[in-house]
Each structure stands twice: as C-alpha cells, then as structure tokens.
Short mmCIF file of C-alpha atoms in Angstrom, two decimals:
data_model
loop_
_atom_site.label_atom_id
_atom_site.label_comp_id
_atom_site.label_asym_id
_atom_site.label_seq_id
_atom_site.Cartn_x
_atom_site.Cartn_y
_atom_site.Cartn_z
CA ASP A 729 120.04 31.57 83.88
CA THR A 730 116.59 31.12 85.33
CA ALA A 731 115.54 34.33 87.02
CA VAL A 732 113.32 37.34 87.29
CA SER A 733 114.85 40.17 85.30
CA GLN A 734 113.73 43.75 85.25
CA THR A 735 114.89 46.72 83.24
CA PRO A 736 116.14 49.33 83.60
CA LYS A 737 118.14 49.02 86.82
CA TYR A 738 118.27 52.80 87.25
CA LEU A 739 115.84 55.39 85.95
CA VAL A 740 116.21 59.12 86.46
CA THR A 741 113.48 61.29 85.02
CA GLN A 742 111.77 64.63 85.41
CA MET A 743 108.44 65.29 87.08
CA GLY A 744 105.51 64.94 84.74
CA ASN A 745 107.14 62.38 82.46
CA ASP A 746 105.73 58.94 81.65
CA LYS A 747 107.97 55.90 82.10
CA SER A 748 107.80 52.11 82.00
CA ILE A 749 109.62 49.37 83.86
CA LYS A 750 109.74 45.92 82.29
CA CYS A 751 109.81 42.56 84.04
CA GLU A 752 110.25 39.06 82.69
CA GLN A 753 110.48 35.69 84.43
CA ASN A 754 111.61 32.41 82.89
CA LEU A 755 110.75 30.24 85.89
CA GLY A 756 107.41 29.08 84.48
CA HIS A 757 105.56 30.74 87.37
CA ASP A 758 101.90 31.69 86.91
CA THR A 759 101.81 34.72 89.23
CA MET A 760 103.76 37.98 89.09
CA TYR A 761 103.91 40.99 91.39
CA TRP A 762 105.11 44.55 91.73
CA TYR A 763 106.39 45.83 95.09
CA LYS A 764 107.50 49.31 96.06
CA GLN A 765 110.35 49.81 98.56
CA ASP A 766 110.54 53.25 100.12
CA SER A 767 113.56 55.06 101.50
CA LYS A 768 113.12 53.32 104.88
CA LYS A 769 113.28 49.92 103.16
CA PHE A 770 109.59 49.22 103.78
CA LEU A 771 108.13 46.88 101.14
CA LYS A 772 104.52 47.20 100.02
CA ILE A 773 102.73 45.19 97.38
CA MET A 774 101.25 47.19 94.53
CA PHE A 775 99.83 44.65 92.09
CA SER A 776 99.55 40.94 91.54
CA TYR A 777 98.71 39.12 88.31
CA ASN A 778 97.79 35.45 88.01
CA ASN A 779 97.77 34.02 84.50
CA LYS A 780 97.56 37.53 83.07
CA GLU A 781 94.60 38.51 85.28
CA LEU A 782 94.80 41.18 87.97
CA ILE A 783 94.14 39.65 91.41
CA ILE A 784 95.59 42.23 93.81
CA ASN A 785 95.41 45.97 93.30
CA GLU A 786 96.37 47.75 96.47
CA THR A 787 95.70 51.42 97.05
CA VAL A 788 97.94 52.81 94.37
CA PRO A 789 97.37 56.02 92.37
CA ASN A 790 95.76 55.29 89.01
CA ARG A 791 98.83 56.86 87.39
CA PHE A 792 100.33 53.40 87.90
CA SER A 793 99.11 50.83 85.39
CA PRO A 794 100.39 47.28 85.18
CA LYS A 795 100.26 45.38 81.93
CA SER A 796 100.73 41.65 81.49
CA PRO A 797 100.98 40.61 77.82
CA ASP A 798 101.61 36.99 78.84
CA LYS A 799 102.34 34.90 81.93
CA ALA A 800 106.07 35.59 81.72
CA HIS A 801 105.87 39.39 81.59
CA LEU A 802 104.48 42.08 83.88
CA ASN A 803 105.34 45.66 82.99
CA LEU A 804 104.66 48.75 85.08
CA HIS A 805 103.75 52.01 83.39
CA ILE A 806 103.72 55.23 85.37
CA ASN A 807 102.11 58.43 84.07
CA SER A 808 102.78 61.99 85.21
CA LEU A 809 105.62 61.08 87.54
CA GLU A 810 105.79 62.85 90.89
CA LEU A 811 108.67 63.37 93.34
CA GLY A 812 107.00 60.95 95.77
CA ASP A 813 107.24 58.14 93.22
CA SER A 814 110.98 57.97 93.82
CA ALA A 815 111.64 54.51 95.24
CA VAL A 816 112.97 51.08 94.33
CA TYR A 817 110.44 48.94 92.47
CA PHE A 818 110.74 45.16 92.64
CA CYS A 819 109.15 42.62 90.38
CA ALA A 820 108.59 39.10 91.72
CA SER A 821 107.03 35.82 90.67
CA SER A 822 105.67 32.68 92.30
CA GLN A 823 103.78 29.50 91.50
CA SER A 824 100.30 29.24 92.98
CA GLY A 825 99.71 26.32 95.30
CA VAL A 826 103.40 26.02 96.14
CA ASN A 827 104.86 27.54 99.32
CA TYR A 828 108.33 28.30 98.06
CA GLY A 829 107.96 32.03 98.52
CA TYR A 830 108.56 34.55 95.80
CA THR A 831 111.54 35.04 93.49
CA PHE A 832 112.49 38.70 93.20
CA GLY A 833 114.17 40.72 90.50
CA SER A 834 117.11 42.95 91.36
CA GLY A 835 115.01 46.10 91.45
CA THR A 836 114.66 49.37 89.53
CA ARG A 837 115.73 52.52 91.36
CA LEU A 838 113.47 55.31 90.13
CA THR A 839 114.50 58.88 90.88
CA VAL A 840 112.14 61.69 89.95
CA VAL A 841 113.75 65.14 89.83
CA GLY B 973 94.66 41.62 108.33
CA ASP B 974 98.02 39.92 108.21
CA SER B 975 100.97 41.67 109.76
CA VAL B 976 104.59 41.04 110.67
CA THR B 977 106.47 42.84 113.43
CA GLN B 978 110.25 42.81 113.44
CA MET B 979 112.73 44.03 115.97
CA GLU B 980 113.80 47.57 115.29
CA GLY B 981 117.23 48.16 113.91
CA PRO B 982 119.87 48.92 113.14
CA VAL B 983 121.78 46.08 114.76
CA THR B 984 125.58 46.29 114.97
CA LEU B 985 127.64 43.28 116.02
CA SER B 986 131.26 42.26 116.06
CA GLU B 987 132.37 39.36 113.89
CA GLU B 988 131.67 35.94 115.47
CA ALA B 989 128.96 37.36 117.75
CA PHE B 990 125.59 35.62 118.18
CA LEU B 991 122.69 37.08 116.24
CA THR B 992 118.99 37.11 117.05
CA ILE B 993 116.45 39.13 115.09
CA ASN B 994 112.97 38.85 116.58
CA CYS B 995 109.89 38.41 114.42
CA THR B 996 106.26 37.94 115.45
CA TYR B 997 103.22 37.73 113.25
CA THR B 998 99.44 38.05 113.13
CA ALA B 999 97.63 36.01 110.50
CA THR B 1000 94.54 33.96 109.85
CA GLY B 1001 94.90 30.22 109.60
CA TYR B 1002 98.33 28.66 109.34
CA PRO B 1003 100.69 30.92 107.43
CA SER B 1004 103.96 30.00 105.78
CA LEU B 1005 106.87 32.00 107.19
CA PHE B 1006 109.96 33.30 105.46
CA TRP B 1007 113.16 35.23 106.02
CA TYR B 1008 114.50 37.24 103.09
CA VAL B 1009 117.86 39.01 102.92
CA GLN B 1010 118.75 42.11 100.91
CA TYR B 1011 122.45 42.79 100.40
CA PRO B 1012 123.45 46.39 99.59
CA GLY B 1013 122.29 47.41 96.14
CA GLU B 1014 120.67 44.06 95.41
CA GLY B 1015 117.22 42.49 95.31
CA LEU B 1016 115.67 40.22 97.91
CA GLN B 1017 116.84 36.64 98.26
CA LEU B 1018 114.98 33.92 100.09
CA LEU B 1019 117.11 32.94 103.08
CA LEU B 1020 114.93 30.26 104.69
CA LYS B 1021 111.33 29.21 105.19
CA ALA B 1022 109.01 27.11 107.35
CA THR B 1023 105.53 26.02 106.34
CA LYS B 1024 104.09 24.47 109.51
CA ALA B 1025 104.35 24.66 113.27
CA ASP B 1026 107.65 23.46 114.81
CA ASP B 1027 109.37 23.39 111.40
CA LYS B 1028 112.92 24.73 111.47
CA GLY B 1029 114.21 26.53 108.41
CA SER B 1030 117.97 26.77 107.97
CA ASN B 1031 120.45 28.06 105.42
CA LYS B 1032 124.00 29.48 105.46
CA GLY B 1033 124.22 29.00 109.24
CA PHE B 1034 120.98 30.89 109.87
CA GLU B 1035 118.04 29.18 111.58
CA ALA B 1036 114.46 30.04 112.50
CA THR B 1037 111.79 27.89 114.14
CA TYR B 1038 108.06 28.30 113.49
CA ARG B 1039 106.50 28.74 116.95
CA LYS B 1040 102.73 28.75 116.68
CA GLU B 1041 102.16 29.14 120.42
CA THR B 1042 104.09 32.42 120.49
CA THR B 1043 103.38 33.36 116.82
CA SER B 1044 107.10 33.90 116.34
CA PHE B 1045 109.81 33.11 113.80
CA HIS B 1046 113.03 34.53 115.25
CA LEU B 1047 116.17 34.46 113.11
CA GLU B 1048 119.40 33.23 114.73
CA LYS B 1049 123.00 32.67 113.74
CA GLY B 1050 125.70 31.44 116.07
CA SER B 1051 128.64 33.35 114.61
CA VAL B 1052 128.10 36.24 112.19
CA GLN B 1053 130.56 37.34 109.53
CA VAL B 1054 131.18 40.71 107.92
CA SER B 1055 129.59 39.31 104.76
CA ASP B 1056 126.28 38.88 106.64
CA SER B 1057 125.83 42.65 106.72
CA ALA B 1058 122.48 43.23 105.02
CA VAL B 1059 118.82 44.02 105.64
CA TYR B 1060 116.77 41.07 106.86
CA PHE B 1061 113.02 40.82 106.28
CA CYS B 1062 110.59 38.51 108.00
CA ALA B 1063 107.50 37.70 105.89
CA LEU B 1064 104.43 35.52 105.73
CA ILE B 1065 101.85 34.15 103.33
CA SER B 1066 98.49 33.32 104.91
CA SER B 1067 96.89 30.04 104.02
CA GLY B 1068 93.64 31.74 103.04
CA SER B 1069 94.95 34.79 101.21
CA ALA B 1070 95.55 35.47 97.56
CA ARG B 1071 99.16 34.45 98.26
CA GLN B 1072 100.16 37.97 99.18
CA LEU B 1073 103.61 38.01 100.75
CA THR B 1074 103.43 40.44 103.67
CA PHE B 1075 106.75 41.82 104.94
CA GLY B 1076 107.97 43.16 108.23
CA SER B 1077 109.77 46.49 108.25
CA GLY B 1078 113.24 45.00 107.86
CA THR B 1079 116.24 44.98 110.21
CA GLN B 1080 119.56 46.43 109.12
CA LEU B 1081 122.48 44.30 110.35
CA THR B 1082 126.05 45.58 110.28
CA VAL B 1083 128.87 43.25 111.28
CA LEU B 1084 132.20 44.87 112.15
CA PRO B 1085 135.56 43.09 111.74
#
C-alpha cells in the first residue's frame, strides 16, 4: 500500500531517556514534515525537509533533531525527554508544486513518565 | 503570518441533522484551502480541498466553498451520520510560503443516534 508509515505507534518512556520515531513514505514525494499534536488537538509544525534539506525549523527545543537519510525517510530523535514532550507526533509528506495537501501517517503517541 | 480560525467546539448533533463548521483565514496571496478529518485514534485524512476562489470542494457528502470576499471556507453536510463523529481541521497553504500547512484549532463533532 502506498502510504506514510511511522513507528512505533505508541511509545512510553521515562524522563531523561533518548528516543527515536521513524517515518517512511513510498509516495515519491520530495518533502516531509513532523507535526506535534498537543492534548487539545492543536497541530503545530516542527520541521520540514525538502530533498533531504531542512527548510522549516520552527521554535523547537534543540533536544529534537530530525534526520533525513534519503527523500523517503525522516526520523525524529529526541534527547533528554521531558514530561511536556508527551504528545502525538505526526509525520507527513507532500510533493512541491502540487496543491494536493499533505499525506499524514497514523501518528506516534509519546508518553513521558 | 498565516492563520486559520475555526468555530469552537465541541459540536453535538443528532443523526440526520445539518452540519456547519465555520472557518475563516488570514493569508498572503491566494492560498489553497483544505479540510482534514481525524477519526478517534487515527491520523489525519484529507477530506476535501479548493485551490482558487469560488471553487467548491466535496467528498463523502461534505462540501466547502472557497469565498475570497469573506476569506471563509465553511464545511457543510446536509445529513450527518454517527460515523461522521471526528475532529475536523480547516487548513491552508499560502501561495508564497514554503508550503507550510497551517491548521485551525480543530472542531470536535459528535453525532448521536
């Protein structure tokens, strides 16, 4: 199936740990994104990569580091996890120059305890 | 900067009632407009879109018309079903931006049998 897939779906971890969330798209899109959805369902963009280059880096703590090994992958690494990092993280992709909107993954629910 | 304002929720309706969720926007140039839907426990799915003034997007009985004069993109459905219960997000991409999809705050819809 063509899609944006992210793993894991659920992640429970202790404060201070380091964790990664992986994202892959097989749609042939050239741009990938990470969004954070808080407990009130508000969605905020964190990062955007176009052809493996960072093009959007919103005000996000530098504990969050995206890594794009190729156009089809955009992973999110988080160092020294804090309670406030608990949220649902969505990966998405799109094709530049085409107004079809974004295709989203199913989300990773991160709980920091 | 770009922004999207959605009607506050939650919205509770009886099955077969008429639905309107208001959405207005502020953006430079001529943005593309979208409605996304998030079913419980799932990711975001594109519901419909419109890319220029007076375009009407439609899907699954939902409709929204791009009104440039009122900077609005209200979502409507003539007869809602229990299965329409979800969170609905209005969003835009500005013509001059780095294709950042900016979301409204979301509107929780619950349809009762």
